[in-house]
mmCIF file of C-alpha atoms in Angstrom:
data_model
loop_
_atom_site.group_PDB
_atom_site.id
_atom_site.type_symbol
_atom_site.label_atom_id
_atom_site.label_comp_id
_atom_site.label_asym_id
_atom_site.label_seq_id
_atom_site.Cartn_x
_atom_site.Cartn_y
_atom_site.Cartn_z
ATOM 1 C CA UNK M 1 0.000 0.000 0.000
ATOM 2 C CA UNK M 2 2.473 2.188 0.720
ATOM 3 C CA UNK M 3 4.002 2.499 -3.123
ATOM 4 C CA UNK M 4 0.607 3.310 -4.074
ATOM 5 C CA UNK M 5 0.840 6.409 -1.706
ATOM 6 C CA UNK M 6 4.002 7.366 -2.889
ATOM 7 C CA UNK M 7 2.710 7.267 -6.841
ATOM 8 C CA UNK M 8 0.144 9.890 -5.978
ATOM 9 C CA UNK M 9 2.899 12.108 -4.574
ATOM 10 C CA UNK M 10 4.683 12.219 -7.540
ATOM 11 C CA UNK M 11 1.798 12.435 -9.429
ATOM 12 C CA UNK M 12 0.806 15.682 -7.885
ATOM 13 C CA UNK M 13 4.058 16.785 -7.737
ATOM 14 C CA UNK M 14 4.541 16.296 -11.326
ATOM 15 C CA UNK M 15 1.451 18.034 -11.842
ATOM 16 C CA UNK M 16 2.245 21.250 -9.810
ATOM 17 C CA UNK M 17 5.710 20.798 -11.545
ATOM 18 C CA UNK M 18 4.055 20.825 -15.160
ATOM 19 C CA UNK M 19 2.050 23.449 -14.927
ATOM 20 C CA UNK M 20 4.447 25.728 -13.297
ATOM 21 C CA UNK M 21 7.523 25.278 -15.295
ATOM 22 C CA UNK M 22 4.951 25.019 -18.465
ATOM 23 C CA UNK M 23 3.159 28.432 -17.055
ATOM 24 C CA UNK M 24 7.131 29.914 -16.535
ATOM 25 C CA UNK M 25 8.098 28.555 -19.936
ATOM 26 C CA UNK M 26 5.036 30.474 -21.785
ATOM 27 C CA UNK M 27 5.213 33.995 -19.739
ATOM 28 C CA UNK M 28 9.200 34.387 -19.645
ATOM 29 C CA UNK M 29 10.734 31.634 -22.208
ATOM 30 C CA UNK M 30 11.418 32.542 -25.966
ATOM 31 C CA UNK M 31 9.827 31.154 -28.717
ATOM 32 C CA UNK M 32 11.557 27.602 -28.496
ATOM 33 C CA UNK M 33 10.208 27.455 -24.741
ATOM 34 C CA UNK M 34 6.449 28.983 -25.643
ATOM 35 C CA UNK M 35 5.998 26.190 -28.404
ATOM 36 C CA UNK M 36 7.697 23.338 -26.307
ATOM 37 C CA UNK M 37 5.915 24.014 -23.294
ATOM 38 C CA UNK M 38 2.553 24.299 -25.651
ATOM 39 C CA UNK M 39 3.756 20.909 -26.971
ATOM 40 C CA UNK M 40 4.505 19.029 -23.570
ATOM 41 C CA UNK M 41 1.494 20.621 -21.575
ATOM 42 C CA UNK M 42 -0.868 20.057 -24.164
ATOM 43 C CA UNK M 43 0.025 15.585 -24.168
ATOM 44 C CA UNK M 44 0.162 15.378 -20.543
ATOM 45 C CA UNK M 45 -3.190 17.059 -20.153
ATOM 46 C CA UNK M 46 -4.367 15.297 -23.070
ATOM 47 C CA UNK M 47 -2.852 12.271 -21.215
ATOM 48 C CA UNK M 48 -4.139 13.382 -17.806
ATOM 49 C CA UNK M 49 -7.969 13.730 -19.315
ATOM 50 C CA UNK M 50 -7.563 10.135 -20.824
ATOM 51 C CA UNK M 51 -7.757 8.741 -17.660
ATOM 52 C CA UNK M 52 -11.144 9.399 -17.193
ATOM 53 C CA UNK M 53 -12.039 7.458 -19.909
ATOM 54 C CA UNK M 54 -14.255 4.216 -19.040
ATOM 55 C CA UNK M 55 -12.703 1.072 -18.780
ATOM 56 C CA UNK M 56 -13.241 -0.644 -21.584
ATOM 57 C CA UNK M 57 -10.789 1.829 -23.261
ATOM 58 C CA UNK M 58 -8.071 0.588 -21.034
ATOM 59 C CA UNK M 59 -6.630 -2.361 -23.568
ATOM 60 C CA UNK M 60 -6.080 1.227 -26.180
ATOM 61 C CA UNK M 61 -4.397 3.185 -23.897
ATOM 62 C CA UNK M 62 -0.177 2.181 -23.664
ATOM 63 C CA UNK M 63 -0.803 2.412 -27.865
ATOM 64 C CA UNK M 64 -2.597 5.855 -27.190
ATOM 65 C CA UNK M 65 0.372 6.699 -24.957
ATOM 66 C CA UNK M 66 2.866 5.837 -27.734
ATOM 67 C CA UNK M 67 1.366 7.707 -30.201
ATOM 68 C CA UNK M 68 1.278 10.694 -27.781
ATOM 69 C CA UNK M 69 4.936 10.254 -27.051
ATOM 70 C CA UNK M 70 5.729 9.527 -30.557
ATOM 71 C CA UNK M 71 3.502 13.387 -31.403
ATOM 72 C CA UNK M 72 5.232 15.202 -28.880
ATOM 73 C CA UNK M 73 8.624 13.960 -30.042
ATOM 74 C CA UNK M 74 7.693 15.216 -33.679
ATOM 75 C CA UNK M 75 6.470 18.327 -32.414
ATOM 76 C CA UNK M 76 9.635 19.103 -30.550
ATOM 77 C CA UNK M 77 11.813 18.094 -33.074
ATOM 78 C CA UNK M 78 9.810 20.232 -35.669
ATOM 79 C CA UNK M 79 10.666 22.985 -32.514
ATOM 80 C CA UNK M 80 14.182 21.929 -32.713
ATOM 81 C CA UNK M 81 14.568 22.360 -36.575
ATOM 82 C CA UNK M 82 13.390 25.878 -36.141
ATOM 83 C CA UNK M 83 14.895 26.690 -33.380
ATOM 84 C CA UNK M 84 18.627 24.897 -32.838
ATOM 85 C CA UNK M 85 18.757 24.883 -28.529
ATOM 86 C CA UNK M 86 20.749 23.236 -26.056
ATOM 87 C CA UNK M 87 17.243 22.054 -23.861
ATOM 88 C CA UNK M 88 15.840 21.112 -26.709
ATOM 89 C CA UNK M 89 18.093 18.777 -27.797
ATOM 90 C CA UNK M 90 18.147 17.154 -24.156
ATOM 91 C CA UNK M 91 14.285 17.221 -24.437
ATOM 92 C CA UNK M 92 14.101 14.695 -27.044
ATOM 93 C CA UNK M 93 16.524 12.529 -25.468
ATOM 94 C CA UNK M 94 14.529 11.812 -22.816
ATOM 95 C CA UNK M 95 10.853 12.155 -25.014
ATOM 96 C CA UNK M 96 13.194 9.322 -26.601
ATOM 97 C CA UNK M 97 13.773 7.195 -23.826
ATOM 98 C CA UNK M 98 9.755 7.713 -22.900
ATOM 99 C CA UNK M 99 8.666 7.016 -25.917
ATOM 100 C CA UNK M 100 10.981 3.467 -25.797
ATOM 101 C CA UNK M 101 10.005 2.848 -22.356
ATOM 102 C CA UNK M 102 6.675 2.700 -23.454
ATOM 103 C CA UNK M 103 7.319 0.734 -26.449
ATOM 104 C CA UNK M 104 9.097 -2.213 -24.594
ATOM 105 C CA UNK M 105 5.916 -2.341 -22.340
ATOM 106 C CA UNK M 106 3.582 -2.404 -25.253
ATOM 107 C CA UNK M 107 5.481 -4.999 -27.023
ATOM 108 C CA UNK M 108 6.909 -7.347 -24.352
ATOM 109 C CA UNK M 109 2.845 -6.998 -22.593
ATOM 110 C CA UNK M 110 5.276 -6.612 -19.322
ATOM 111 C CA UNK M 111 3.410 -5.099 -16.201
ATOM 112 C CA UNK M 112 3.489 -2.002 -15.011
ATOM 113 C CA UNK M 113 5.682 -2.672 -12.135
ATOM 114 C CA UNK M 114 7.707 -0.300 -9.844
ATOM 115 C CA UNK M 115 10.600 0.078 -12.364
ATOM 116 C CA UNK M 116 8.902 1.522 -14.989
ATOM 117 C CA UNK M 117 7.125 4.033 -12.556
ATOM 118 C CA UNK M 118 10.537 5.111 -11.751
ATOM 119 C CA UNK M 119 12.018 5.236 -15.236
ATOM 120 C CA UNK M 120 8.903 7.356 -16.323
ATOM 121 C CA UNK M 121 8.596 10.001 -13.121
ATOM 122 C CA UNK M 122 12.771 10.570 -13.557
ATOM 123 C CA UNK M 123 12.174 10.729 -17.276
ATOM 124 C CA UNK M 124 9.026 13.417 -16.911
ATOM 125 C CA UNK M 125 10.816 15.367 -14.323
ATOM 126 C CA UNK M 126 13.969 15.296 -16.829
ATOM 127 C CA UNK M 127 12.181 16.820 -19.114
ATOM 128 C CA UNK M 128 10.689 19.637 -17.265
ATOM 129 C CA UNK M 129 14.101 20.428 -16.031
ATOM 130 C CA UNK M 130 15.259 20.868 -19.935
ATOM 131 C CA UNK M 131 12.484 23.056 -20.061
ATOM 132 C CA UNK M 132 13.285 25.229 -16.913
ATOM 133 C CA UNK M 133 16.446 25.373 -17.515
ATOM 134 C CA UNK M 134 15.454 26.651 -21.127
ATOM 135 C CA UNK M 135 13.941 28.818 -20.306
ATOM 136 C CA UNK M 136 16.328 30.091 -17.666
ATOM 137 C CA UNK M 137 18.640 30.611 -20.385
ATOM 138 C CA UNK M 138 16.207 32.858 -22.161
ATOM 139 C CA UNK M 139 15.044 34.520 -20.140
ATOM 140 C CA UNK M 140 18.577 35.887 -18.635
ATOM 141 C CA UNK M 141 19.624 36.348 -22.862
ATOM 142 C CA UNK M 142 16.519 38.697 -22.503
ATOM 143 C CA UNK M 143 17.360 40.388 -19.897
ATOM 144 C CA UNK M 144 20.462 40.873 -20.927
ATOM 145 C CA UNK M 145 19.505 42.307 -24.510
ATOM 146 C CA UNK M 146 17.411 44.876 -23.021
ATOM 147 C CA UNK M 147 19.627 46.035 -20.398
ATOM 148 C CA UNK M 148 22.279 46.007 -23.768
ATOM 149 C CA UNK M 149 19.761 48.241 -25.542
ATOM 150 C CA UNK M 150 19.155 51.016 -22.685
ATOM 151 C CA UNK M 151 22.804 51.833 -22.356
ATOM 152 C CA UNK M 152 23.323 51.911 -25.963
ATOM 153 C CA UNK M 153 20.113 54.718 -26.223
ATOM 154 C CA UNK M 154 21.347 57.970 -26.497
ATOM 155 C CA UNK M 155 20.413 60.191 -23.570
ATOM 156 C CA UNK M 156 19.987 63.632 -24.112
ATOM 157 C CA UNK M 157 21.860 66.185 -22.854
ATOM 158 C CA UNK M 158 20.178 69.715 -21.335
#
């Protein structure tokens, strides 16, 4: 009973964790950090919602999950092609190792058991840490540019 207890915590952890670095990402990021964090919030609240569907949908859902994974690797490597960055290369290593994680479950019919609960919450949290730290970056380059750009205005003299 007690793993059970400890799922939920990172389960709401993750979930605080999403929406805040996802909610960061989209008010301070760039570009690259508004479109991934679109991307990555978008299929685990897509994910999230699929839960709630009724049981007999449960055989669909690891393929539903793969082609989720599989989407949100596209769509940050469509990201990446357009905008060549350092998180979002780590990103899709780990939407990599998610994506094959999931695939060796679906194929091999193996069990959700405790090691694949621990591969995917260090693999989701991996991710949201390319993400912060993405948009750490970008935010400081920001910063940076428009502290640049009021000492290079002219001032005028009286």
């Amino acid at each position: 009973m007690p793993h059970i207890s400890i799922h939920v915590a990172f389960w709401a952890v993750f979930i605080v964790l999403l929406l805040g670095t996802c909610g960061l990402a989209i008010w301070k990021g760039g570009p690259a950090e508004r479109y991934g964090a679109l991307l990555i919030l978008f299929f685990a609240l897509l994910w999230e919602f699929g839960r709630l569907l009724p049981p007999s949908f449960a055989p669909w859902m690891p393929l539903v999950q793969l082609v989720g994974d599989g989407l949100t690797a596209v769509g940050l490597l469509v990201v990446a092609m357009r905008y060549a960055s350092l998180w979002l290369g780590g990103a899709l290593l780990f939407q990599a190792v998610q994506f094959s994680l999931h695939s060796f479950y679906l194929v091999t019919g193996r069990p959700i058991d405790m090691l694949y609960l621990l591969i995917n919450n260090v693999n989701l949290y991996a991710i949201l840490g390319c993400l912060a730290l993405g948009t750490a970056m970008s935010w400081r380059e920001q910063r940076r540019a428009l502290r640049t750009a009021e000492a290079s205005r002219p001032t005028l003299a009286l």
